[in-house]
């Protein structure tokens, strides 16, 4: 059977570029065939694997400028059983794609909200009067370019080539060191690696309880490389905490920490240990 | 001189509703006159106070469903000298405002991205085919309703009344317990209160250094009610940490913690201590 790798589509998104790298890694590792399957949203990409319609999913989790991809975090918590198999850091260079040949004729710029946010200073400076309209993906933004030569889209140079469109400016991201971390997930057990990701909620009746889970790692000299809170959606001030550890679930210290964590959290979800693919 | 209170405008936004409550509180406290001044973005609202064009600013910092308002956090860090004077939790009830009398004729829904996100399940269910377009504010979304009867906007019932527009459905937020925390800021020194907010960066060369700042609070039994990370925008994995404490800067223990925090952080910015206005 060919393995299906779900990702945010259509073709030409950064998620597809990441998925192609993971696909190559998967084929080298397993000797099996795999195909990419684009989905219209991050939630649907992850649900495809959770419901058995695909075997692997590729989703963005964090950008170096705009921060967490909250939709991925909320879906990971909700879907629950997905395990991270690998991670990857992809450099992001945004291009302004348009049929127009002059910046001053551009009245509308379409893109994914994260891409619009990552180029806001450039847009303020070069096309300050252009309306910014959110699209579901950077590639979907390209569909609006057929209409007239007063619109532009922000997507990758690779997307412009795929759809045979012109690039008027590149790179246009405000920070040159712009990159996104992607995850490869499946329902298979985690195989271990240098980083472990998990999330937990705390009992709403004990507001002081965040200290204890953090001490569990501190006492064992396990470094947290990231801690991020998300609303539990129960009430304001009630959070889920997403934590990345520089630790492997196969290590005794990590296993001890996770056992103790069970005693001082309300719900604990472990998303597995994994390595980063070299860039 | 009349005090100018800057807020995200135009009239009819939730920020204006919060600003009206703060204005009333300010007039009762000081006996002085104050006027509301709408600004087109959160960044410009805060810059108005930082640059002396207004004396007070009202901005959203956190929603119970969608989480942090990252634009406020990034601007607070960048502008640096603003101090929180008061906080307020405002219940949020979104209305679908349209000239249409039937849901199935609606092809486009305009709103602020946070409001669109807070109603996504309702939109998926009742207007699944409608395109969702981001506006700079919930009130700005109302401007698109003049064009035709196939468009709708998400804003407050109060905004519909202000602009004499019809509400087709309310509330349409996915979670009934939807509320937003707003801050009142100025350049005046903080007067103290039950909560303290601060943010810090860590030296990029010492990845294990997050543990120490958290222990500074733990050792003094100071409860962190919130910890949130934001990208430092220097490189992936390098963060700023925003912390809310249940503590007052006028307390000796808090002052000791802040002194010790200086020794284990790279840059420390204290946004002041403040109380919450009763709902």
XYZ file of C-alpha atoms in Angstrom:
558
model
C 0.000 0.000 0.000
C 1.223 3.494 -0.817
C 1.511 5.699 2.262
C -0.586 8.897 2.109
C 1.026 12.062 3.539
C -1.596 14.727 4.315
C -0.581 18.403 4.261
C -2.131 21.866 3.969
C -2.690 22.390 0.248
C -3.127 23.107 -2.539
C 0.242 22.444 -4.207
C 2.755 25.233 -3.731
C 2.262 25.907 0.002
C 5.206 25.922 2.384
C 3.578 22.893 4.025
C 3.890 21.053 0.708
C 7.576 22.010 0.472
C 8.057 20.567 3.981
C 5.988 17.489 3.076
C 8.234 16.802 0.055
C 11.302 16.744 2.334
C 9.540 14.392 4.780
C 8.371 12.211 1.853
C 11.956 11.832 0.651
C 13.093 10.987 4.201
C 10.273 8.440 4.584
C 11.104 6.677 1.316
C 14.818 6.470 2.181
C 14.013 5.165 5.689
C 11.405 2.573 4.755
C 11.908 1.836 1.049
C 8.122 2.304 0.656
C 6.241 4.492 -1.807
C 4.382 7.577 -0.542
C 2.064 10.180 -2.057
C 1.224 13.720 -0.967
C -2.475 14.484 -0.251
C -3.373 18.181 0.064
C -6.165 19.184 2.510
C -7.884 22.596 2.761
C -7.062 23.305 6.440
C -4.648 22.347 9.208
C -7.489 20.788 11.224
C -8.575 18.625 8.260
C -4.934 17.594 7.631
C -4.625 16.244 11.185
C -8.126 14.738 11.177
C -7.224 12.794 7.995
C -4.636 10.839 10.025
C -6.730 10.630 13.206
C -9.612 9.115 11.163
C -7.392 6.765 9.128
C -7.728 8.467 5.726
C -3.973 9.178 5.596
C -1.014 7.612 7.429
C 1.123 10.730 7.967
C 0.381 14.454 8.395
C 2.681 17.457 7.942
C 1.684 20.653 9.809
C 3.414 23.906 10.835
C 3.723 24.364 14.612
C 5.749 27.564 15.020
C 7.193 30.451 13.018
C 10.274 32.385 14.153
C 8.509 35.754 13.733
C 4.785 35.232 14.270
C 5.060 32.515 16.901
C 2.852 29.506 17.493
C 0.405 28.194 14.945
C -2.481 28.095 17.401
C -4.729 26.073 15.087
C -2.188 23.206 15.140
C -1.893 23.314 18.933
C -5.663 23.325 19.466
C -6.129 20.413 17.000
C -3.279 18.375 18.570
C -4.903 18.706 22.005
C -8.367 17.859 20.664
C -7.338 14.874 18.491
C -5.159 13.526 21.221
C -3.654 10.309 19.796
C -1.294 11.769 17.169
C 2.423 11.218 17.757
C 5.272 13.345 16.395
C 7.663 11.262 14.268
C 10.071 13.953 13.004
C 10.542 17.734 12.964
C 11.998 20.049 10.351
C 12.915 23.756 10.215
C 12.146 25.309 6.813
C 13.500 28.766 5.798
C 10.650 31.030 4.630
C 11.148 33.590 1.837
C 7.971 35.336 0.767
C 7.495 36.725 -2.764
C 4.999 39.322 -4.017
C 3.328 37.614 -6.958
C 1.256 39.722 -9.359
C 0.490 40.384 -13.012
C 1.101 44.065 -12.285
C 4.492 45.548 -13.175
C 4.262 48.500 -10.752
C 3.714 48.451 -7.011
C 1.522 51.577 -7.140
C -1.213 49.872 -9.173
C -1.736 47.168 -6.523
C -4.978 47.651 -4.592
C -5.406 44.276 -2.877
C -2.927 41.760 -1.406
C -4.121 38.218 -0.645
C -2.359 35.659 1.532
C -2.537 33.408 4.571
C -2.835 35.613 7.712
C 0.594 34.418 8.983
C 2.258 35.448 5.695
C 0.500 38.847 5.731
C 1.696 39.369 9.313
C 5.269 38.388 8.406
C 5.373 41.048 5.652
C 3.420 43.846 7.392
C 6.276 46.381 7.534
C 7.129 45.797 3.863
C 3.442 46.204 2.908
C 3.161 49.363 5.082
C 6.141 50.836 3.239
C 5.603 49.806 -0.400
C 1.840 49.275 -0.817
C 0.393 51.183 2.176
C -3.054 51.676 0.624
C -3.570 48.093 -0.543
C -6.301 46.160 1.273
C -5.032 42.928 2.881
C -7.333 39.950 2.532
C -6.878 36.644 4.340
C -6.823 33.408 2.321
C -6.827 29.826 3.639
C -3.323 29.205 2.291
C -0.599 31.044 0.403
C -1.488 29.049 -2.720
C -5.221 29.754 -2.466
C -4.254 33.447 -2.515
C -2.872 32.925 -6.042
C -6.370 32.075 -7.347
C -7.383 35.731 -6.965
C -4.727 36.895 -9.413
C -6.716 35.839 -12.486
C -9.273 38.516 -11.868
C -7.258 41.652 -12.651
C -3.786 43.225 -12.571
C -4.534 45.323 -9.477
C -4.246 42.372 -7.101
C -1.195 40.600 -5.689
C -0.558 37.526 -3.539
C 2.154 36.590 -1.056
C 3.484 33.051 -1.516
C 6.788 31.296 -2.157
C 8.890 31.738 -5.289
C 8.371 28.018 -5.854
C 4.570 28.527 -5.927
C 4.994 31.281 -8.548
C 7.018 28.882 -10.710
C 4.508 26.025 -10.264
C 1.612 28.204 -11.449
C 3.667 30.133 -14.039
C 3.138 33.538 -12.378
C 5.393 36.604 -12.152
C 7.297 37.679 -9.050
C 7.477 41.471 -8.593
C 9.560 41.455 -5.366
C 11.348 38.797 -3.269
C 12.113 38.388 -0.410
C 9.532 40.709 1.147
C 9.467 39.241 4.696
C 10.258 41.873 7.348
C 12.856 39.699 9.074
C 15.421 37.864 6.920
C 15.776 35.070 9.501
C 12.239 33.818 8.951
C 11.699 30.080 9.333
C 8.909 27.693 10.273
C 9.087 24.469 12.256
C 7.017 21.643 10.777
C 6.017 18.338 12.381
C 5.444 14.927 10.815
C 2.735 13.054 12.754
C 1.098 9.641 12.672
C -0.791 7.207 14.905
C 2.343 5.003 15.220
C 4.163 4.984 18.570
C 6.945 7.545 18.834
C 10.371 6.035 18.136
C 12.308 8.409 20.396
C 14.653 11.312 19.661
C 16.324 14.415 21.060
C 13.109 16.387 21.753
C 9.852 15.525 23.525
C 6.590 17.472 23.228
C 3.653 17.305 25.622
C 0.742 19.369 26.883
C -1.187 19.427 30.142
C -4.087 21.113 31.872
C -4.249 21.948 35.561
C -7.132 21.605 37.955
C -9.061 24.879 37.723
C -9.420 25.005 41.522
C -5.698 25.277 42.234
C -4.298 28.413 40.636
C -0.833 27.901 42.163
C -0.328 24.553 40.505
C 1.816 25.603 37.508
C 4.945 25.763 39.683
C 4.998 22.057 40.457
C 5.054 20.707 36.853
C 7.910 23.069 35.984
C 9.890 21.942 39.032
C 9.490 18.310 37.924
C 11.748 19.128 34.961
C 14.041 21.523 36.858
C 14.849 18.934 39.559
C 16.038 16.502 36.873
C 18.004 19.109 34.894
C 15.717 18.568 31.917
C 15.706 21.728 29.814
C 12.403 23.101 28.567
C 13.161 24.592 25.148
C 9.648 26.055 24.861
C 6.585 26.663 27.011
C 3.455 28.072 25.475
C 0.005 28.537 26.961
C -3.314 28.204 25.164
C -6.764 28.971 26.553
C -8.516 25.837 27.834
C -11.680 27.493 26.420
C -13.367 26.780 29.786
C -12.832 30.238 31.328
C -10.465 33.203 31.122
C -7.275 32.487 33.069
C -7.616 28.705 32.636
C -4.842 27.416 30.359
C -3.344 24.411 28.646
C 0.451 24.389 28.683
C 2.444 23.079 25.710
C 6.006 22.165 26.608
C 8.973 21.056 24.485
C 11.766 19.261 26.353
C 15.345 18.551 25.346
C 14.847 14.971 26.449
C 14.013 11.507 25.120
C 11.128 9.401 26.476
C 13.502 6.405 26.356
C 15.646 7.995 29.107
C 15.015 6.983 32.730
C 15.013 10.624 33.936
C 12.374 11.570 31.357
C 10.198 8.608 32.314
C 10.461 9.611 35.982
C 9.499 13.182 35.151
C 6.469 12.060 33.132
C 5.308 9.765 35.956
C 5.554 12.604 38.477
C 3.869 14.970 36.036
C 0.804 12.701 36.051
C 0.384 13.383 39.784
C 0.383 17.188 39.482
C -1.591 17.785 36.284
C -5.272 17.305 35.467
C -4.879 15.915 31.919
C -1.479 15.065 30.424
C -0.996 14.363 26.707
C 2.396 13.192 25.442
C 3.001 13.819 21.743
C 6.185 11.723 21.582
C 9.953 12.096 21.176
C 11.514 12.885 17.824
C 14.612 14.134 15.996
C 15.014 17.127 13.679
C 15.890 16.434 10.046
C 19.109 18.278 9.111
C 18.495 21.407 7.018
C -6.695 69.893 29.708
C -9.042 67.105 28.676
C -7.416 63.661 28.907
C -7.345 61.725 25.595
C -8.040 57.973 25.811
C -6.790 56.170 22.674
C -8.480 52.914 21.609
C -8.898 50.695 18.556
C -11.667 52.299 16.522
C -13.835 53.251 14.814
C -16.784 53.657 17.204
C -18.586 50.410 17.972
C -15.578 48.124 18.583
C -15.305 46.057 21.755
C -12.239 48.173 22.575
C -14.468 51.248 22.558
C -16.939 49.527 24.897
C -14.000 48.794 27.261
C -12.694 52.360 26.835
C -16.087 53.791 27.877
C -15.935 51.812 31.143
C -12.362 52.996 31.798
C -13.381 56.600 30.909
C -16.153 56.489 33.510
C -13.741 55.044 36.107
C -11.149 57.745 35.277
C -13.654 60.599 35.641
C -14.928 59.269 38.981
C -11.349 58.792 40.273
C -9.902 62.116 39.149
C -12.863 64.442 38.612
C -11.267 65.365 35.240
C -12.836 65.362 31.791
C -11.739 62.740 29.232
C -12.445 62.035 25.547
C -12.177 58.834 23.504
C -9.828 58.931 20.465
C -10.190 56.018 18.016
C -7.053 54.767 16.193
C -6.932 52.357 13.226
C -4.688 49.689 14.825
C -3.536 48.379 18.211
C 0.050 49.464 17.465
C -1.053 53.017 16.629
C -3.217 53.137 19.793
C -0.192 52.344 21.987
C 2.147 54.597 19.974
C -0.270 57.517 20.528
C 0.491 57.331 24.270
C 4.192 56.520 23.865
C 4.596 59.603 21.614
C 2.484 61.909 23.814
C -0.508 62.319 21.472
C -2.849 60.725 24.039
C -2.556 60.230 27.801
C -4.220 56.802 28.139
C -4.573 53.764 25.836
C -7.056 50.878 25.977
C -5.996 47.625 24.258
C -7.078 43.960 24.367
C -4.414 41.591 25.738
C -6.143 38.207 25.878
C -9.347 36.436 24.860
C -10.679 33.393 26.722
C -11.047 31.364 23.489
C -8.453 32.604 21.004
C -5.714 33.405 23.510
C -3.177 36.199 23.491
C -3.481 39.261 21.307
C 0.050 38.950 19.962
C 0.037 42.414 18.386
C -0.455 43.987 21.843
C 2.340 41.899 23.375
C 4.808 42.712 20.586
C 3.980 46.459 20.800
C 4.266 46.501 24.633
C 7.751 44.983 24.402
C 8.831 47.337 21.617
C 7.438 50.564 23.145
C 8.801 49.647 26.504
C 7.806 52.559 28.797
C 4.031 52.015 28.985
C 2.633 51.087 32.402
C -0.600 49.222 33.104
C -2.964 51.308 35.281
C -6.051 49.058 35.361
C -7.457 45.852 33.843
C -10.987 44.866 32.895
C -12.676 41.657 31.717
C -15.397 42.316 29.127
C -17.946 39.625 28.101
C -17.983 39.188 24.305
C -21.206 38.368 22.420
C -20.845 38.395 18.661
C -23.779 39.183 16.334
C -24.183 38.410 12.624
C -25.086 41.775 11.103
C -26.460 41.863 7.564
C -29.122 43.385 5.316
C -29.971 39.869 4.211
C -32.953 38.127 5.836
C -31.798 34.581 5.045
C -28.541 32.860 5.971
C -28.373 31.022 2.632
C -27.952 34.215 0.587
C -24.794 35.239 2.488
C -21.653 34.791 0.377
C -19.079 36.805 2.329
C -18.538 37.392 6.067
C -16.263 40.258 7.161
C -14.742 40.720 10.621
C -11.596 41.079 12.682
C -9.614 37.781 12.462
C -10.107 37.124 16.221
C -13.898 37.459 15.848
C -13.932 35.187 12.766
C -11.903 32.619 14.742
C -14.270 32.835 17.730
C -17.277 32.022 15.498
C -15.680 29.445 13.194
C -17.861 26.478 14.219
C -21.039 28.565 13.879
C -19.903 29.763 10.416
C -18.981 26.188 9.388
C -22.487 25.059 10.340
C -24.750 27.878 9.148
C -22.874 29.612 6.287
C -20.306 26.955 5.269
C -19.792 28.330 1.753
C -19.375 31.995 2.709
C -15.902 33.437 2.157
C -14.371 34.887 5.352
C -12.513 38.170 4.894
C -10.375 39.828 7.547
C -11.047 43.454 8.495
C -8.947 45.711 10.750
C -11.716 45.885 13.350
C -15.225 44.550 13.908
C -16.629 48.005 13.094
C -14.608 48.368 9.880
C -16.255 45.113 8.776
C -19.623 46.917 8.864
C -18.516 49.266 6.078
C -18.736 46.398 3.577
C -22.451 45.904 4.235
C -23.471 48.896 2.102
C -22.327 47.163 -1.038
C -24.954 44.404 -1.299
C -27.246 42.109 0.654
C -25.054 39.023 0.145
C -22.473 40.149 2.696
C -22.494 39.992 6.501
C -20.261 41.237 9.299
C -19.490 39.965 12.789
C -19.535 42.710 15.445
C -21.314 43.505 18.697
C -25.040 44.119 19.010
C -24.107 47.593 20.272
C -22.264 48.316 16.981
C -25.369 47.272 15.009
C -27.460 49.728 17.036
C -24.907 52.550 16.638
C -24.917 52.199 12.846
C -28.627 51.349 12.579
C -28.041 47.896 11.051
C -29.995 44.630 11.382
C -28.895 41.623 13.458
C -29.761 38.265 11.868
C -28.350 36.051 14.675
C -26.887 36.643 18.151
C -24.921 35.311 19.976
C -22.971 33.371 17.345
C -19.705 32.811 19.288
C -18.840 29.102 19.549
C -18.229 29.238 23.306
C -20.773 31.088 25.481
C -18.117 31.956 28.074
C -16.261 34.289 25.701
C -14.579 37.297 27.290
C -11.620 39.567 26.613
C -9.218 41.146 29.075
C -8.418 44.800 28.321
C -5.641 46.962 29.760
C -5.556 50.698 30.451
C -2.003 52.029 29.953
C -0.184 55.332 30.337
C 3.315 56.729 30.855
C 2.517 57.469 34.541
C 4.169 55.262 37.181
C 2.105 52.239 38.185
C 0.147 52.818 41.384
C 0.186 49.199 42.539
C -2.508 46.523 42.667
C -3.246 42.812 42.944
C -1.533 41.790 39.668
C 1.884 42.539 38.164
C 2.847 42.034 34.512
C 6.367 41.816 33.134
C 8.342 40.348 30.259
C 11.934 39.225 29.869
C 14.378 37.829 27.350
C 17.127 35.343 28.123
C 20.679 35.274 26.842
C 20.577 33.291 23.596
C 23.729 31.418 24.597
C 22.217 29.760 27.665
C 19.278 27.560 26.638
C 18.744 26.208 30.188
C 18.142 29.621 31.675
C 14.329 29.635 31.766
C 14.287 27.501 34.918
C 15.951 30.104 37.102
C 13.473 32.993 36.545
C 10.554 30.664 37.286
C 12.209 29.478 40.510
C 12.612 33.111 41.612
C 8.814 33.280 41.923
C 8.365 29.720 43.213
C 10.785 30.223 46.105
C 8.761 33.223 47.302
C 5.362 31.519 46.833
C 4.417 34.128 44.242
C 1.836 32.627 41.909
C 2.245 33.094 38.161
C -1.301 33.370 36.796
C -0.050 33.332 33.193
C 3.137 32.638 31.250
C 3.210 33.180 27.517
C 6.117 33.049 25.102
C 6.587 35.196 22.018
C 9.333 34.882 19.392
C 12.194 37.308 20.041
C 12.317 37.607 16.220
C 16.096 36.989 16.443
C 16.020 33.270 15.673
C 13.710 30.258 15.974
C 13.719 28.927 19.542
C 14.669 32.317 21.032
C 11.757 33.698 23.046
C 10.464 36.550 25.125
C 8.442 35.443 28.153
C 5.405 37.420 29.319
C 4.451 36.682 32.913
C 1.493 37.794 35.047
C 1.979 37.508 38.804
C -0.555 37.560 41.625
C 1.642 40.066 43.426
C 2.063 43.794 44.005
C 5.317 45.661 43.286
C 4.814 47.478 46.605
C 5.340 44.170 48.490
C 8.825 43.354 49.791
C 8.720 39.793 48.396
C 7.840 41.073 44.920
C 10.629 43.645 45.020
C 13.108 40.914 46.046
C 11.928 38.688 43.198
C 12.297 41.497 40.649
C 15.824 42.309 41.904
C 16.856 38.649 41.584
C 15.139 38.428 38.179
C 17.479 41.163 36.902
C 20.451 38.865 37.573
C 19.092 35.907 35.559
C 17.472 37.596 32.557
C 18.950 39.463 29.605
C 16.362 42.277 29.350
C 13.588 42.731 31.930
C 10.610 45.034 31.332
C 8.116 45.624 34.149
C 4.695 46.796 32.980
C 3.461 47.671 36.490
C 0.986 46.488 39.123
C -2.737 47.084 38.766
C -6.213 46.085 39.928
C -9.144 44.723 37.937
C -12.276 46.857 37.673
C -15.322 44.919 38.954
C -17.553 43.623 36.130
